[in-house]
Each structure stands twice: as C-alpha cells, then as structure tokens.
XYZ file of N, CA and C in Angstrom:
408
model
N 16.990 25.242 33.649
C 16.643 24.694 32.669
C 15.506 24.687 32.123
N 15.313 24.742 30.854
C 13.967 24.880 30.271
C 13.689 23.403 30.087
N 12.420 23.344 30.154
C 11.753 21.803 29.804
C 11.379 21.584 28.239
N 12.440 20.925 27.537
C 12.163 20.459 26.014
C 12.546 18.917 25.968
N 11.539 18.824 25.202
C 11.144 17.258 24.440
C 11.505 17.310 23.432
N 11.776 16.009 22.727
C 11.365 15.755 21.291
C 10.349 15.467 20.719
N 9.482 16.421 19.450
C 8.283 16.244 19.234
C 7.974 15.667 17.691
N 8.153 16.454 16.879
C 8.040 15.839 15.658
C 8.964 15.842 14.510
N 9.194 14.698 13.538
C 10.701 14.697 12.952
C 9.734 14.615 11.506
N 10.140 15.774 10.980
C 9.534 15.682 9.609
C 10.608 15.311 8.390
N 9.640 14.128 7.810
C 10.494 13.417 6.633
C 9.551 13.409 5.421
N 10.481 13.890 4.130
C 9.898 14.133 2.839
C 9.632 12.925 2.336
N 8.915 12.275 1.832
C 8.798 11.351 0.697
C 8.073 11.614 -0.404
N 8.530 10.544 -1.550
C 7.686 10.780 -2.993
C 6.300 10.459 -3.177
N 6.196 9.476 -2.386
C 4.794 8.501 -2.147
C 4.029 8.553 -0.588
N 3.358 9.141 -0.113
C 3.023 9.043 1.344
C 1.975 7.781 1.121
N 1.581 7.260 0.463
C 0.933 5.562 0.591
C 1.943 4.723 0.893
N 2.904 4.932 0.011
C 4.075 3.874 0.010
C 4.942 4.065 1.248
N 5.127 5.139 1.741
C 6.038 5.331 3.137
C 4.960 4.956 4.009
N 3.591 5.117 4.240
C 2.701 4.906 4.924
C 2.532 3.389 4.887
N 2.717 2.607 4.010
C 2.992 0.976 4.222
C 3.943 0.860 4.989
N 5.179 1.122 4.408
C 6.567 1.081 4.907
C 6.534 1.341 6.439
N 6.302 2.493 6.815
C 6.305 2.509 8.295
C 5.373 1.980 9.336
N 4.153 1.841 8.556
C 3.087 1.163 9.521
C 3.456 -0.253 9.765
N 3.678 -0.992 8.349
C 3.502 -2.656 8.100
C 4.902 -3.047 8.575
N 6.175 -2.234 8.009
C 7.174 -2.914 8.496
C 7.772 -2.658 9.648
N 7.643 -1.127 9.722
C 8.525 -0.563 11.248
C 7.679 -0.949 12.394
N 6.412 -0.881 12.015
C 5.176 -1.164 13.203
C 4.868 0.340 13.756
N 4.815 1.755 13.023
C 4.323 2.898 13.789
C 2.681 2.439 13.739
N 1.717 3.837 14.107
C 0.603 3.713 14.209
C 0.206 5.118 13.340
N -0.740 5.064 12.900
C -0.940 6.576 12.040
C -1.519 7.392 13.378
N -1.410 8.720 13.774
C -1.595 9.547 14.653
C -2.758 10.549 13.752
N -2.402 10.750 12.838
C -3.318 11.634 11.891
C -3.021 11.796 10.602
N -3.906 11.954 9.542
C -3.752 11.858 8.352
C -4.631 13.489 7.910
N -3.739 14.120 7.320
C -4.434 15.562 6.820
C -4.422 15.595 5.284
N -5.019 16.332 4.820
C -4.727 16.358 3.257
C -5.420 17.524 2.850
N -5.538 18.495 1.928
C -6.001 19.693 1.298
C -5.329 20.037 0.316
N -5.861 20.742 -0.992
C -5.338 21.327 -1.812
C -4.267 20.630 -2.514
N -4.455 19.250 -2.784
C -3.611 18.575 -3.154
C -2.377 17.934 -2.398
N -2.193 18.134 -1.447
C -1.412 17.619 -0.464
C -1.579 17.049 0.584
N -0.923 16.133 1.361
C -1.087 15.127 2.414
C -0.418 14.972 3.377
N -0.437 14.946 4.625
C 0.830 14.394 5.977
C 0.287 13.830 6.647
N 0.889 12.685 7.050
C 0.852 11.792 7.946
C 1.640 12.054 8.999
N 1.397 11.912 10.438
C 1.784 11.968 11.452
C 1.679 10.136 12.284
N 2.857 9.734 12.486
C 2.905 8.335 13.001
C 3.682 8.519 13.917
N 3.490 7.329 15.050
C 4.134 7.298 16.626
C 3.663 5.691 17.076
N 4.046 5.827 18.076
C 4.341 4.597 19.143
C 3.355 4.981 20.297
N 2.250 4.051 20.924
C 1.783 4.129 21.821
C 2.436 4.462 23.446
N 3.650 4.202 23.501
C 4.594 4.261 24.891
C 5.052 5.486 24.564
N 5.319 6.325 23.326
C 6.111 7.583 23.167
C 4.931 8.594 22.943
N 4.110 8.856 23.577
C 3.287 10.031 23.132
C 3.767 11.493 22.832
N 3.362 11.880 22.034
C 3.590 13.395 21.687
C 5.178 13.700 20.846
N 5.499 12.221 20.465
C 6.650 11.957 19.470
C 6.260 11.099 18.266
N 6.481 12.243 17.309
C 5.788 11.577 15.778
C 6.709 11.634 14.657
N 6.735 10.799 13.765
C 7.317 11.003 12.477
C 6.389 11.609 11.708
N 6.624 12.597 10.921
C 5.888 13.416 10.205
C 6.064 13.219 8.601
N 5.465 12.617 7.977
C 5.219 12.102 6.538
C 4.697 12.672 5.706
N 5.520 13.533 4.613
C 4.755 14.527 3.592
C 5.201 14.046 2.310
N 4.569 14.762 1.362
C 5.474 14.822 -0.299
C 6.014 16.130 -0.596
N 6.918 16.526 -1.377
C 7.635 17.735 -1.363
C 6.765 18.585 -1.460
N 5.263 18.908 -2.126
C 4.633 19.747 -2.316
C 3.676 20.078 -1.272
N 3.697 19.482 -0.018
C 2.804 20.040 1.041
C 3.483 20.795 1.668
N 2.663 22.293 1.760
C 2.900 23.464 2.306
C 4.237 24.458 2.036
N 4.675 23.381 0.741
C 5.744 24.715 0.102
C 5.447 25.369 -1.167
N 6.673 26.079 -1.351
C 6.208 26.896 -2.841
C 6.639 25.489 -4.005
N 5.764 26.030 -4.985
C 6.354 25.218 -5.995
C 7.566 25.089 -6.605
N 8.499 26.009 -6.546
C 9.865 25.941 -6.511
C 10.674 25.024 -5.890
N 10.120 25.435 -4.477
C 10.908 24.525 -3.563
C 10.451 23.176 -3.425
N 8.970 23.035 -3.939
C 8.947 21.206 -4.127
C 9.360 20.854 -4.974
N 9.678 21.418 -5.849
C 10.432 20.622 -7.191
C 11.778 20.744 -6.697
N 12.675 21.140 -6.129
C 13.926 20.968 -5.843
C 14.129 19.953 -4.486
N 12.913 20.003 -3.936
C 12.872 18.779 -2.734
C 12.831 17.663 -3.247
N 11.860 17.555 -4.499
C 11.613 16.412 -4.947
C 12.785 15.619 -5.764
N 13.310 16.630 -6.252
C 14.610 16.169 -7.015
C 15.420 15.489 -5.844
N 15.663 15.946 -4.526
C 16.867 15.584 -3.627
C 16.024 13.936 -3.075
N 14.771 14.013 -2.650
C 14.018 12.862 -2.500
C 14.399 11.509 -3.593
N 14.235 12.409 -4.836
C 14.397 11.123 -6.185
C 15.947 10.422 -5.895
N 17.057 11.483 -5.544
C 18.014 11.057 -5.091
C 18.694 10.277 -3.963
N 17.422 10.425 -3.004
C 17.901 9.376 -1.815
C 18.391 10.629 -0.773
N 18.643 11.462 -1.213
C 19.338 12.493 -0.438
C 18.687 13.276 1.098
N 17.615 12.546 1.677
C 16.731 13.287 2.635
C 17.677 12.923 3.876
N 17.311 13.775 4.755
C 18.152 13.471 5.920
C 18.061 12.236 6.511
N 19.136 12.303 7.559
C 19.077 10.723 8.186
C 20.675 10.585 8.459
N 20.362 9.650 9.049
C 19.297 8.038 9.147
C 18.475 8.641 9.972
N 17.259 8.230 9.941
C 16.346 7.690 10.778
C 16.531 6.793 11.786
N 16.713 6.844 12.769
C 17.182 5.895 13.736
C 15.802 5.350 14.966
N 15.650 4.302 14.932
C 14.623 3.479 15.721
C 15.471 2.683 16.575
N 14.544 2.232 17.880
C 15.245 1.488 18.625
C 13.946 0.353 19.116
N 14.669 -1.056 19.194
C 13.847 -2.128 19.579
C 14.414 -3.199 20.637
N 13.638 -3.804 21.285
C 14.084 -4.757 22.136
C 14.520 -5.919 21.307
N 13.561 -6.422 20.443
C 14.023 -7.576 19.462
C 14.535 -7.057 18.297
N 15.932 -6.907 18.105
C 16.067 -6.529 16.719
C 16.129 -7.560 15.628
N 16.505 -8.788 16.269
C 16.259 -9.793 14.946
C 14.867 -10.022 14.519
N 13.917 -9.871 15.566
C 12.706 -10.027 15.057
C 11.983 -8.933 14.092
N 12.431 -7.654 14.496
C 12.360 -6.517 13.700
C 12.726 -6.679 12.382
N 14.406 -6.896 12.236
C 15.018 -7.008 11.404
C 14.202 -7.885 10.101
N 13.531 -9.263 10.769
C 12.902 -10.274 9.613
C 11.939 -9.433 9.108
N 10.944 -9.054 10.062
C 9.953 -8.299 9.575
C 9.836 -7.017 8.688
N 10.933 -6.421 8.875
C 11.051 -5.491 7.677
C 11.587 -6.165 6.729
N 12.349 -6.982 6.746
C 13.008 -7.628 5.267
C 11.748 -8.216 4.533
N 11.001 -8.900 5.253
C 10.107 -9.565 4.440
C 8.971 -8.691 3.813
N 8.881 -7.587 4.247
C 7.901 -6.701 3.448
C 8.467 -6.381 2.048
N 9.664 -6.570 1.926
C 10.456 -6.588 0.699
C 11.120 -5.101 0.710
N 11.517 -4.529 1.711
C 12.229 -3.447 1.922
C 13.485 -3.523 1.357
N 14.425 -2.464 0.911
C 15.590 -2.682 0.261
C 16.717 -2.805 1.633
N 17.120 -3.896 2.118
C 18.114 -4.017 3.004
C 19.493 -3.802 2.743
N 19.976 -2.845 3.521
C 21.419 -2.323 3.318
C 22.498 -3.154 4.417
N 21.911 -3.375 5.599
C 23.062 -4.004 6.423
C 22.428 -5.035 7.371
N 22.607 -6.145 7.503
C 22.043 -6.893 8.237
C 22.344 -7.031 9.698
N 21.579 -7.242 10.674
C 21.894 -7.182 12.127
C 23.412 -7.798 12.696
N 24.001 -6.694 13.199
C 25.623 -6.514 13.080
C 25.987 -5.541 14.491
N 26.869 -5.962 15.322
C 27.695 -5.194 16.099
C 28.347 -4.134 15.498
N 28.024 -2.810 15.997
C 29.130 -1.714 15.434
C 30.246 -1.207 16.490
N 31.124 -0.827 16.079
C 32.292 -0.201 16.609
C 31.980 0.543 17.793
N 31.105 1.375 17.491
C 30.713 2.496 18.363
C 29.730 1.955 19.386
N 28.995 0.830 19.291
C 28.352 0.505 20.618
C 27.067 -0.545 20.489
N 26.202 0.188 19.310
C 25.008 -0.896 19.428
C 24.760 -1.879 18.165
N 24.244 -2.662 18.575
C 23.981 -3.770 17.726
C 22.941 -3.024 16.725
N 23.041 -3.125 15.020
C 21.953 -2.639 14.371
C 21.919 -2.920 13.044
N 20.987 -2.687 11.879
C 20.669 -3.036 10.917
C 20.103 -2.064 10.202
N 20.352 -1.761 8.953
C 19.842 -0.554 8.054
C 19.193 -0.880 6.907
N 18.489 -0.221 6.653
C 17.124 -0.646 5.185
C 17.078 1.079 4.513
N 16.614 0.983 3.344
C 15.727 2.039 2.830
C 14.636 2.235 2.602
N 14.026 3.576 3.127
C 12.701 3.387 2.967
C 12.029 3.265 1.460
N 10.795 3.236 0.924
C 10.137 3.559 -0.465
C 10.744 4.544 -1.137
N 11.001 5.848 -0.393
C 11.345 7.037 -1.127
C 13.355 7.332 -0.953
N 13.963 5.956 -0.425
C 15.128 6.281 -0.508
C 15.874 6.393 1.008
N 15.132 7.143 1.689
C 15.543 7.542 3.303
C 16.359 6.275 3.843
N 17.206 6.826 4.414
C 17.980 5.630 5.281
C 17.641 5.714 6.501
N 16.941 4.051 7.069
C 16.555 3.868 8.121
C 17.498 2.950 8.845
N 17.790 3.088 9.797
C 18.983 2.599 10.930
C 17.930 1.735 12.254
N 18.101 0.660 12.854
C 17.268 0.319 13.774
C 18.356 -0.346 14.808
N 18.554 0.181 15.867
C 19.473 -0.281 16.903
C 18.443 -1.095 17.901
N 19.194 -2.453 18.386
C 18.830 -2.994 19.249
C 19.082 -2.567 21.082
N 18.213 -2.706 21.893
C 18.452 -2.078 23.185
C 18.575 -3.377 23.924
N 19.225 -3.844 25.124
C 19.569 -4.848 25.904
C 18.305 -5.168 26.822
C-alpha cells in the first residue's frame, strides 16, 4: 500500500484577516505561512503536534480567474462552503467557552451525538460550518 497522509485543507473565506483571528484566537491554530502577491493572500495554519497538516485560508480571488472568483465569492457569501471542518480536542467544554467568548456564532452547544462523539458547532466569520469533537 502507498504511504499517504493528509496534508492541506483549503478553505475559502471572504475576509482573510477575520478568518485569521477566528482560527488563531478562537480555535487555537498557529500561522505556518502567510503569503501574498498581486492582490491575493493565503495563510496556512496548523498545530505543533501535527506537522505537515494545515488549514489553508484564502480569498475567492487567490489564484483563480475573475469569473471563478466571482462565482466562489457568491457561494462564500451564502455560507455554502465545504464542510463541516471538524477539529478534535481533549477539553471540549473549555474549547467551546474560548470560541464562544470571541463572539463566534454558536450553532450547537456541547452535546452527545447519537453517532458517537460529544461535539459542538460554530460558524466562522465567512459562514463556514466548524464542528469540534471531544476526545476521551
């Protein structure tokens, strides 16, 4: 079998700075790379305990044609991004309170799910669905 691992997870946002604040200050990721040029910017963010795995945030126009950027911007504005983005933490209650304290839109407080995990849900500033699973 081939050696394969998760690497990068792209996520389009309408405001890279607002997304940076949410994923850094609320979720707890660190900036791994911040690249810009020709009117675009993308950030890769991750955690020290998962080297080589990163969430990559970019605006609709980053590396795309104007037509594609316009269509993607409309989807982002509707909150129609991919998802949910799912994180895991050993302290769900503390993580939930930290994220809620930043003013993030709470969709679900921590609760046991019939499919197994105890989790909670938020929307990031661009409207992307973010779930956080508790781990034992």
